[in-house]
Coordinates of C-alpha atoms in Angstrom, one line a residue:
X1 CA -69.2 -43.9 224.0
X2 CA -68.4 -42.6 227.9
X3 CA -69.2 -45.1 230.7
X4 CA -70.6 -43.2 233.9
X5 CA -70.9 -43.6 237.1
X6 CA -74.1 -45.0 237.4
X7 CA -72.8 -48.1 234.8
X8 CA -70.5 -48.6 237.1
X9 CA -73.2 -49.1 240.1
X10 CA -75.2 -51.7 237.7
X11 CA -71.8 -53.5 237.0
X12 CA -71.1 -53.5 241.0
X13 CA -74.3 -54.6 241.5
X14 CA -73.9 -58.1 239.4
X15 CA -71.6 -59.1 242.5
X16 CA -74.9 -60.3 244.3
X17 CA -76.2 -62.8 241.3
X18 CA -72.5 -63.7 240.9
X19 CA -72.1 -64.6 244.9
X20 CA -75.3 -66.6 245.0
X21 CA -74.6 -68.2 241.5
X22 CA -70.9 -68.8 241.5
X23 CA -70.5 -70.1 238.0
X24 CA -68.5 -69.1 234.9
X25 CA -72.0 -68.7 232.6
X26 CA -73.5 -66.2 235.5
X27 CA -70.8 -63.7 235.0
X28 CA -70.7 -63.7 231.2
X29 CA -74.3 -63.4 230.9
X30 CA -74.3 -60.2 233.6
X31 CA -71.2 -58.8 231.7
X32 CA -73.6 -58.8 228.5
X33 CA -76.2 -57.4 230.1
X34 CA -74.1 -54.8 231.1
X35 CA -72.9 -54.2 228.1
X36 CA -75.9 -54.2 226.3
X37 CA -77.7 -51.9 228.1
X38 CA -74.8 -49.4 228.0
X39 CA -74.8 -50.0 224.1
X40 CA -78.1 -49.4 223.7
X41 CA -78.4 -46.3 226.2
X42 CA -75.7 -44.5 223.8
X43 CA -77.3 -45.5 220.8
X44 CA -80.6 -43.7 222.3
X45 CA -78.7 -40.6 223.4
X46 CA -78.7 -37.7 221.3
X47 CA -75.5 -36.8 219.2
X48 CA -73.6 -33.6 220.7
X49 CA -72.7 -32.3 217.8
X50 CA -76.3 -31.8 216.8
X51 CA -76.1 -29.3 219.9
X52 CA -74.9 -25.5 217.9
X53 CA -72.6 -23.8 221.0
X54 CA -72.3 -20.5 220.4
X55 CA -70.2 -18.1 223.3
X56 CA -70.8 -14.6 224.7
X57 CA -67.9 -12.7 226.3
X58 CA -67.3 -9.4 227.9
X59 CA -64.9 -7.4 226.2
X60 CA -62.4 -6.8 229.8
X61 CA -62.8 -7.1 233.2
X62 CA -60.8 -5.9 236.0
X63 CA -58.6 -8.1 237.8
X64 CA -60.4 -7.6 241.3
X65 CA -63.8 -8.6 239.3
X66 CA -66.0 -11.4 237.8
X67 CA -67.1 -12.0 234.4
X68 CA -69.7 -14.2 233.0
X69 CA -69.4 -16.7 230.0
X70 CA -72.3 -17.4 228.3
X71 CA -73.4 -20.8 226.8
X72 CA -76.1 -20.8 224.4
X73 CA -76.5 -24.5 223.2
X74 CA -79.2 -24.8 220.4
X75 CA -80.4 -28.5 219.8
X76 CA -81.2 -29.3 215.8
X77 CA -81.5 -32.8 216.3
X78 CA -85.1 -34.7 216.9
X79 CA -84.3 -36.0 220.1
X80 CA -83.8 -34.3 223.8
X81 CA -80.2 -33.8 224.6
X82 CA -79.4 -34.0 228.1
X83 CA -76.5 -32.8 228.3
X84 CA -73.7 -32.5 230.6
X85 CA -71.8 -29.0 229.2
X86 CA -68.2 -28.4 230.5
X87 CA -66.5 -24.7 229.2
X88 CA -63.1 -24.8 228.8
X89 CA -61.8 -22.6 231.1
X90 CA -58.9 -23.3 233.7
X91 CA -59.7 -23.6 236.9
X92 CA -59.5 -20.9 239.6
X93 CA -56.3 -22.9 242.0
X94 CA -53.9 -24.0 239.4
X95 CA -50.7 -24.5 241.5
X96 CA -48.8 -23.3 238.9
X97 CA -50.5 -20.2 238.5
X98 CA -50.0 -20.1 234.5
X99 CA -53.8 -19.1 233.2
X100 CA -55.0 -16.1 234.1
X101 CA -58.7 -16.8 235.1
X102 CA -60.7 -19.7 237.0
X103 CA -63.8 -20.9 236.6
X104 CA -66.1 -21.2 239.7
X105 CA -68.5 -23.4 238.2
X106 CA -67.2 -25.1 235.0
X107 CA -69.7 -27.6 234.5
X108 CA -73.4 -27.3 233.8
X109 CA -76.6 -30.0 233.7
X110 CA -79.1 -28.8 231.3
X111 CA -82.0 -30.3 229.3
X112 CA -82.5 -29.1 226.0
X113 CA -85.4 -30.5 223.5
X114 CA -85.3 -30.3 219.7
X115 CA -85.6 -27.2 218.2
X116 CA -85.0 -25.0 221.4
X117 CA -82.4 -23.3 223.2
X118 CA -81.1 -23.0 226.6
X119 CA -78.2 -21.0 228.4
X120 CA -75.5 -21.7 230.6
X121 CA -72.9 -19.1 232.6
X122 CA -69.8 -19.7 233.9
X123 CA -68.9 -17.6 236.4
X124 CA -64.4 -16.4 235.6
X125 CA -62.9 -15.0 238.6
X126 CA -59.0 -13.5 236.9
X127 CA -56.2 -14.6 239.1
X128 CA -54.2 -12.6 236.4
X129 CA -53.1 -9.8 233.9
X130 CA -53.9 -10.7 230.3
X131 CA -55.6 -12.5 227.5
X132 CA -57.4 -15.6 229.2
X133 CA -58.6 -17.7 226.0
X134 CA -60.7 -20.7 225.8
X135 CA -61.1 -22.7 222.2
X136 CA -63.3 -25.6 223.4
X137 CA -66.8 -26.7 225.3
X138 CA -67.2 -29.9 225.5
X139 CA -70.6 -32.0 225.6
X140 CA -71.4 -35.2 227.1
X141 CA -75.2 -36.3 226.0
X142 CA -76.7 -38.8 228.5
X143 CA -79.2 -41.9 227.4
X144 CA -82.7 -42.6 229.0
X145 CA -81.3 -45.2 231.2
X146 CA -78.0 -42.3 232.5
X147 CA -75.6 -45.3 232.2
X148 CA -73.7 -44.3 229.0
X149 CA -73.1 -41.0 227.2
X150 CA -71.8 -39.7 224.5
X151 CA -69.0 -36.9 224.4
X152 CA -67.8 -34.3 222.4
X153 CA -65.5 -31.4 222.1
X154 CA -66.5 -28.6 220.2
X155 CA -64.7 -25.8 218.7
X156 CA -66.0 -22.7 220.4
X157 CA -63.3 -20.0 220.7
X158 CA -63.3 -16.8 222.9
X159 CA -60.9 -14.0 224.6
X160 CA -61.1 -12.6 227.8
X161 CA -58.7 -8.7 228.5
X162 CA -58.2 -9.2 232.1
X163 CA -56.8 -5.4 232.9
X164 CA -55.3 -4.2 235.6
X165 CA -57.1 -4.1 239.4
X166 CA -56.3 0.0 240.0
X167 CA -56.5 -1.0 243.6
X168 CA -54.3 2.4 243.9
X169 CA -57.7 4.2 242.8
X170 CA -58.5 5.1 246.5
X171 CA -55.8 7.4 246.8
X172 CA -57.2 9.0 243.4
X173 CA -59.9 12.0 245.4
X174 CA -57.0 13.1 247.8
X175 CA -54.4 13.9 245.4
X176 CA -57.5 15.7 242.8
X177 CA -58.0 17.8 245.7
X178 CA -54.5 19.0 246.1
X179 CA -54.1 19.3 242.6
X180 CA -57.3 21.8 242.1
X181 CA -55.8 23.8 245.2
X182 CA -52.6 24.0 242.9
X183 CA -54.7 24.7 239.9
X184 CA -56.7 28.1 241.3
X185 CA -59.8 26.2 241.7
X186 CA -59.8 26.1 245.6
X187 CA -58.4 29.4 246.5
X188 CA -55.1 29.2 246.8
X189 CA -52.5 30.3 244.3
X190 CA -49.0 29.4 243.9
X191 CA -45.6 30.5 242.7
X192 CA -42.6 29.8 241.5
X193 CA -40.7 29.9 238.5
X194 CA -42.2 27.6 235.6
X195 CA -45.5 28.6 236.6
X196 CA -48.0 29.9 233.9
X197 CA -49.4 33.7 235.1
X198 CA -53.3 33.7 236.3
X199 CA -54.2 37.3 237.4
X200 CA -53.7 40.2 239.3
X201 CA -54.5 41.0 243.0
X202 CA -54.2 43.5 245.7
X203 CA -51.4 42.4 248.2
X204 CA -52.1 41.2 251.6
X205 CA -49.7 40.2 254.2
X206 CA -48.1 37.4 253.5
X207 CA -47.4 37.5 249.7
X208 CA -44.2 37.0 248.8
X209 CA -42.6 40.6 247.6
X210 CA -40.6 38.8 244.5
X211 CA -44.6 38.6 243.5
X212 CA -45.3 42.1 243.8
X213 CA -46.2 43.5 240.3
X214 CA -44.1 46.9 240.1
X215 CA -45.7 48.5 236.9
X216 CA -49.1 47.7 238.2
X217 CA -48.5 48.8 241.4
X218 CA -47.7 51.8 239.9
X219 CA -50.2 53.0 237.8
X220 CA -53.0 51.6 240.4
X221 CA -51.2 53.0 243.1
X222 CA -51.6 49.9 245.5
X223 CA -49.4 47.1 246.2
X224 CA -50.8 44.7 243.8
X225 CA -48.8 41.0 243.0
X226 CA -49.0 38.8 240.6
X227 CA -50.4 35.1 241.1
X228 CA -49.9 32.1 239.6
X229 CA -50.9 28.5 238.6
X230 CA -49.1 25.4 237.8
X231 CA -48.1 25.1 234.0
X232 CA -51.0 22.7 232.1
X233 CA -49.8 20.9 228.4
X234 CA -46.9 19.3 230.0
X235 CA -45.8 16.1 228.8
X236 CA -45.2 12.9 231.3
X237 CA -43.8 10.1 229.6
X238 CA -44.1 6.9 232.1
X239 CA -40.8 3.9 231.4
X240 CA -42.0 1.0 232.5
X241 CA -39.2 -1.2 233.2
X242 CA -40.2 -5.1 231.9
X243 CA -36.6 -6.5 232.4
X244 CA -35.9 -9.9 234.6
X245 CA -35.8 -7.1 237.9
X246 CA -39.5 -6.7 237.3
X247 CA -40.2 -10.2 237.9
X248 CA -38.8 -10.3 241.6
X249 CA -41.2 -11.0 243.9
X250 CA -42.1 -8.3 246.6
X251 CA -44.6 -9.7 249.6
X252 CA -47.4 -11.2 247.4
X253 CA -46.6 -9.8 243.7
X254 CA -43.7 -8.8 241.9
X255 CA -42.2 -5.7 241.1
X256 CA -44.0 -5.2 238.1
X257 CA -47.6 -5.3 239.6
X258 CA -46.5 -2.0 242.0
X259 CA -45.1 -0.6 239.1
X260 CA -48.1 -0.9 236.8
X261 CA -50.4 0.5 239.4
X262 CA -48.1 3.5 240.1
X263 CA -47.9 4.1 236.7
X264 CA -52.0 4.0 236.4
X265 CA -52.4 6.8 239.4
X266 CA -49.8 8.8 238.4
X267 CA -51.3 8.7 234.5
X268 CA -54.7 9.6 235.7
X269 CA -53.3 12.3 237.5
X270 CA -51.8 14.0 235.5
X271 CA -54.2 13.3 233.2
X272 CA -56.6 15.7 235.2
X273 CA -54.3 17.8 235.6
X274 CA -53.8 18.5 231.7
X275 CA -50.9 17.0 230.8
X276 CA -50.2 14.8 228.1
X277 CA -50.1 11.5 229.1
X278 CA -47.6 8.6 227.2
X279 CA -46.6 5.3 228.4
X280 CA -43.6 3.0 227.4
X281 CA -43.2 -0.2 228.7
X282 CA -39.3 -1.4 227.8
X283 CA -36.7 -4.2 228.3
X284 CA -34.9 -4.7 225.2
X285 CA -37.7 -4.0 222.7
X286 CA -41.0 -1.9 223.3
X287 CA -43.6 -4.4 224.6
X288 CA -46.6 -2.1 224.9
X289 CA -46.8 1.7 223.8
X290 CA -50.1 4.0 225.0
X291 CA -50.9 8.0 224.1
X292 CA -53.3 9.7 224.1
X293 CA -53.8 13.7 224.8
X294 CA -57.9 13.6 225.8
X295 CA -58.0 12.9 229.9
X296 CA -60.9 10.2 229.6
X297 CA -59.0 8.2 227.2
X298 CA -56.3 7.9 229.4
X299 CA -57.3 5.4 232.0
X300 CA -58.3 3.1 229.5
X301 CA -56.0 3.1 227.1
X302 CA -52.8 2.4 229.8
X303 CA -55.2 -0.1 231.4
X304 CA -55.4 -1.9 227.9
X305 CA -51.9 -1.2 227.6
X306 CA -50.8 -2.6 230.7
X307 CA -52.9 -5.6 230.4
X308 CA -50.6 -8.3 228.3
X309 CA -47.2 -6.6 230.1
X310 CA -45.1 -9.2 231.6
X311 CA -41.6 -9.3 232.7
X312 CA -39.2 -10.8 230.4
X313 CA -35.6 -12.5 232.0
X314 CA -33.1 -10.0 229.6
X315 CA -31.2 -7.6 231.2
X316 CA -32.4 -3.9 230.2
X317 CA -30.9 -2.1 227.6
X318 CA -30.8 1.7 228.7
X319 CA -29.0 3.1 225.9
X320 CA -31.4 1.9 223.8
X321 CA -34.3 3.0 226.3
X322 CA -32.9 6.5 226.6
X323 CA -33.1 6.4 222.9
X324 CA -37.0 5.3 222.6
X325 CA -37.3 8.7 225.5
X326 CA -35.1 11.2 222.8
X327 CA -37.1 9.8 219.7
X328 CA -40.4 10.8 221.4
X329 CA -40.0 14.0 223.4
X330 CA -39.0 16.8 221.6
X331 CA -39.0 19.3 224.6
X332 CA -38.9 19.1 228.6
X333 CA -40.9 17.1 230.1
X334 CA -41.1 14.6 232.8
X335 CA -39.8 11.3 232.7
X336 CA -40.9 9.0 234.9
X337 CA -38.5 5.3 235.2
X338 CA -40.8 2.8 236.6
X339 CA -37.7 0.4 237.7
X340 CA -35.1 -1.3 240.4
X341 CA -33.1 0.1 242.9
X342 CA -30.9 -2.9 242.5
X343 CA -27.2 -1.3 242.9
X344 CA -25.6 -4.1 240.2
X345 CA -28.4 -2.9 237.6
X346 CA -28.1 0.5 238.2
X347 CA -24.4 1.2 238.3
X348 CA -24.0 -1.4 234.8
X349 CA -26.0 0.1 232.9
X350 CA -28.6 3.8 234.1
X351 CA -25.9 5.6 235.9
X352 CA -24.0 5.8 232.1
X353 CA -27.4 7.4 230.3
X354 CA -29.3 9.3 233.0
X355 CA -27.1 12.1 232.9
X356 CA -28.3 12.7 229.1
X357 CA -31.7 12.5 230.4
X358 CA -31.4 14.7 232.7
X359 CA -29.8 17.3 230.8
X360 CA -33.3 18.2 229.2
X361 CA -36.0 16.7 231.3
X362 CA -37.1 16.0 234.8
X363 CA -36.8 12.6 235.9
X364 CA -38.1 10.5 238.4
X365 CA -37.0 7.0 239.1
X366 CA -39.4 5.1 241.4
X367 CA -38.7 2.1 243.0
X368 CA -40.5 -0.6 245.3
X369 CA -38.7 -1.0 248.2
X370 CA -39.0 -4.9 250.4
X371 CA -40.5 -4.7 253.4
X372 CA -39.1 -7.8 254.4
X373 CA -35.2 -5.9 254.7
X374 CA -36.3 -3.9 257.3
X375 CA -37.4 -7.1 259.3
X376 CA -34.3 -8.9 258.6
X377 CA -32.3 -5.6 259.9
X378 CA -34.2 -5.4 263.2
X379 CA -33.8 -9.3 264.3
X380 CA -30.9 -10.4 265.9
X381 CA -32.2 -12.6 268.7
X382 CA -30.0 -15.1 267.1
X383 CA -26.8 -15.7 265.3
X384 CA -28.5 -16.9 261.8
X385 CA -30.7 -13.5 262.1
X386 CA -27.4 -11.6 262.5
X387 CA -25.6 -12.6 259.8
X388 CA -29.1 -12.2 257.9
X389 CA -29.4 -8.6 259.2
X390 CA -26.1 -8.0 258.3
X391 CA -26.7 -8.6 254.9
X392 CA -29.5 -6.9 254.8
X393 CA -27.7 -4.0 256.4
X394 CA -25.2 -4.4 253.4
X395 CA -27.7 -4.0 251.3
X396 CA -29.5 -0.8 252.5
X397 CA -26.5 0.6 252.6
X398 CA -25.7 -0.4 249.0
X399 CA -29.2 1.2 247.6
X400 CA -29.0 4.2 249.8
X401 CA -25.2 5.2 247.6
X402 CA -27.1 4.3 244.0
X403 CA -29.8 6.7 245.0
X404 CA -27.7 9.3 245.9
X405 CA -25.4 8.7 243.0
X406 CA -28.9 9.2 241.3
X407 CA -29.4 12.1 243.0
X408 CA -25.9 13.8 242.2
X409 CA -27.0 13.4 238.6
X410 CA -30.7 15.2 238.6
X411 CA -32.7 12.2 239.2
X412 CA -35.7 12.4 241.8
X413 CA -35.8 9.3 243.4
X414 CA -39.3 7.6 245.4
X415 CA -38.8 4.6 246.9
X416 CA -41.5 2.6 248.7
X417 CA -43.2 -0.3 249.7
X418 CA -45.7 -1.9 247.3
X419 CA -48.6 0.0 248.4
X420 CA -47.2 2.8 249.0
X421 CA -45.3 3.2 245.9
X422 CA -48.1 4.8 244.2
X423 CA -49.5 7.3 246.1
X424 CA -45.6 8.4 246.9
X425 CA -44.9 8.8 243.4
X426 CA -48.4 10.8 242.5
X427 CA -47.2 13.5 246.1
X428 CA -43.6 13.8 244.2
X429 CA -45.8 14.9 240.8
X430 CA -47.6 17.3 242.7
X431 CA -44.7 18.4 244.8
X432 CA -42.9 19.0 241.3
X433 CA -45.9 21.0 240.2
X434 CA -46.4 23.2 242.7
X435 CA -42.4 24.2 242.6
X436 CA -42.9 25.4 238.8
X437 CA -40.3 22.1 238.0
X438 CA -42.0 20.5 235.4

């Protein structure tokens, strides 16, 4: 039996007999009228577990969105249950920020008479990548007289996917527009050595001559060149890097959160563009793996992928890594290393592998970059902010040597802020492309 808050305005409200009748016998007899009618207001009130819960879930739901939870209580008792119906779901401003969804309105008043149904929806706004699971609603039937209840916790499991936001979407129509140009479909035509051959045209001023077509030329007797289109069936292979530098926080996410939407653009990208599409996500083990080779598939299965990714505090193991790249390419393609710049994890342990990477593929290393070092470079109004800028002068300096170290060794490197990490990385794709490099 639950007490509520209306008991406790009958029990207040035995001060005023008590204050006219200051005697021993007045307060016992109010304290068993109290009593009393609570008992009997509980025994009245319809069991909750004669109230069958059953739960209705969307399969996923982006992180930017909203998802409803559907209640359907079904009374088979003979009485009317009204109930008081909390779901179990975390709410929305947990300080420490360790369930991935909140629940706007967790609690629900609703009558329900024997034999019928009603609904409930709780309206879960994700704060947060990954499985949010409840296991329990719990039901609190009142009595006629709303002064006692009784409660109940019932076993009514469900999983919510929370994928990925794709905020990085909007840069999506610009770069499908420069990759059709690259393509042929928009009139123009490029070349350069990779390149797959399209067709023959009469020359114009302008064309390169390493173009011209000598043999045709010849037997049409016209200048005539050669055009040419970027090479399609390639295969990208995205490393996401889930080691303790992921979790470092970067304005208002962490490394990991600009990695994952990079790695979503560039996938649907190149995607379009025909490649073969295959994402790794790697710190010492693999934690998520996603491939496949038809271009709608693709979105969702690295969003799906990408959901339950978080970092883990172990230092990366590259050797290993570069082994996981060997044991699934088996010819050129592009890797793309979704990682830090940070000079101590760079130089330990990537600098010692790359080279074998790079021997047979093209490689890529991107890289979010803190906005915040700039600003603590620039002010030096007073002596703390110089011996800040100075480290964070040290620091530049530091990553600017591992990239070009990097760079010595084959490696393409794009660093950026947050937001601009992705569409960076999807312009270095299509810059590759359109240079025959991939």
């Amino acid at each position: 039996m639950a007490l509520t808050s209306r008991a406790v305005l009958v029990a207040l409200a035995g001060l005023v007999p008590v204050a006219l009748l200051p005697a021993p016998l007045t307060v016992l007899v109010w304290a068993i009228v109290v009593v009393a009618l609570c008992a009997v207001d509980a025994v009245l009130a319809a069991s909750p577990r004669e109230l069958a819960v059953s739960r209705r879930l969307p399969a996923s739901v982006r992180l930017s969105g909203t998802a409803d939870a559907v209640l359907t209580l079904r009374n088979t008792g003979r009485r009317t249950a009204r109930a008081v119906v909390r779901d179990g779901w975390p709410p929305s401003t947990l300080p420490d920020g360790d369930q991935p969804t909140g629940a706007r309105t967790p609690r629900h008043r609703v009558d329900v008479p024997p034999g019928e149904s009603r609904r409930v929806t709780t309206t879960l706004v994700p704060t947060r990548r990954g499985d949010a699971v409840v296991d329990r609603v719990t039901v609190c039937t009142l009595g006629p007289l709303g002064v006692a209840a009784r409660q109940a916790s019932l076993q009514v499991p469900g999983r919510l996917r929370v994928l990925p936001e794709f905020a990085s979407r909007r840069h999506l129509p610009s770069r499908l527009a420069r990759l059709r140009e690259l393509d042929g479909r928009a009139a123009v035509q490029v070349r350069g050595g990779g390149t797959e051959f399209d067709s023959l045209r009469e020359y114009v001023d302008g064309d390169d001559v390493r173009s011209i077509d000598w043999r045709a030329t010849a037997r049409r007797r016209e200048v005539v060149v050669r055009t040419w289109r970027p090479e399609r069936d390639r295969h990208v292979l995205l490393v996401l890097d889930t080691s303790r530098t992921s979790a470092a926080r970067v304005l208002d996410g962490t490394r990991l959160e600009a990695s994952v939407e990079a790695a979503l653009l560039l996938g649907v990208l190149a995607a379009h563009a025909g490649d073969r599409v295959e994402l790794l996500a790697y710190d010492r083990r693999v934690r998520a793996r996603a491939a496949d080779s038809h271009s709608s598939r693709v979105l969702p299965g690295l969003a799906e992928a990408l959901a339950g990714v978080q970092p883990a505090l172990v230092e990366a193991d590259w050797p290993g890594l570069v082994g996981q790249v060997r044991s699934r390419l088996s010819r050129r393609a592009l890797v793309v290393l979704l990682t830090s710049l940070d000079p101590a994890s760079v130089e330990q342990g990537l600098l010692d592998v790359v080279g074998g990477l790079t021997r047979r593929h093209q490689v890529v290393l991107a890289s979010v970059a803190d906005p915040e070092l700039e600003q603590l470079r620039t002010a030096r109004r007073t002596v703390d902010e110089v011996f800040d800028a100075a480290a964070a002068e040290r620091t530049s300096l530091e990553r600017t040597a591992v990239a070009v170290r990097l760079r010595q060794r084959g490696v393409e490197v794009v660093e950026a802020a947050p937001d601009d990490l992705a569409p960076r990385l999807a312009d270095t794709y299509l810059a590759l492309k359109a240079a025959g490099r991939l």
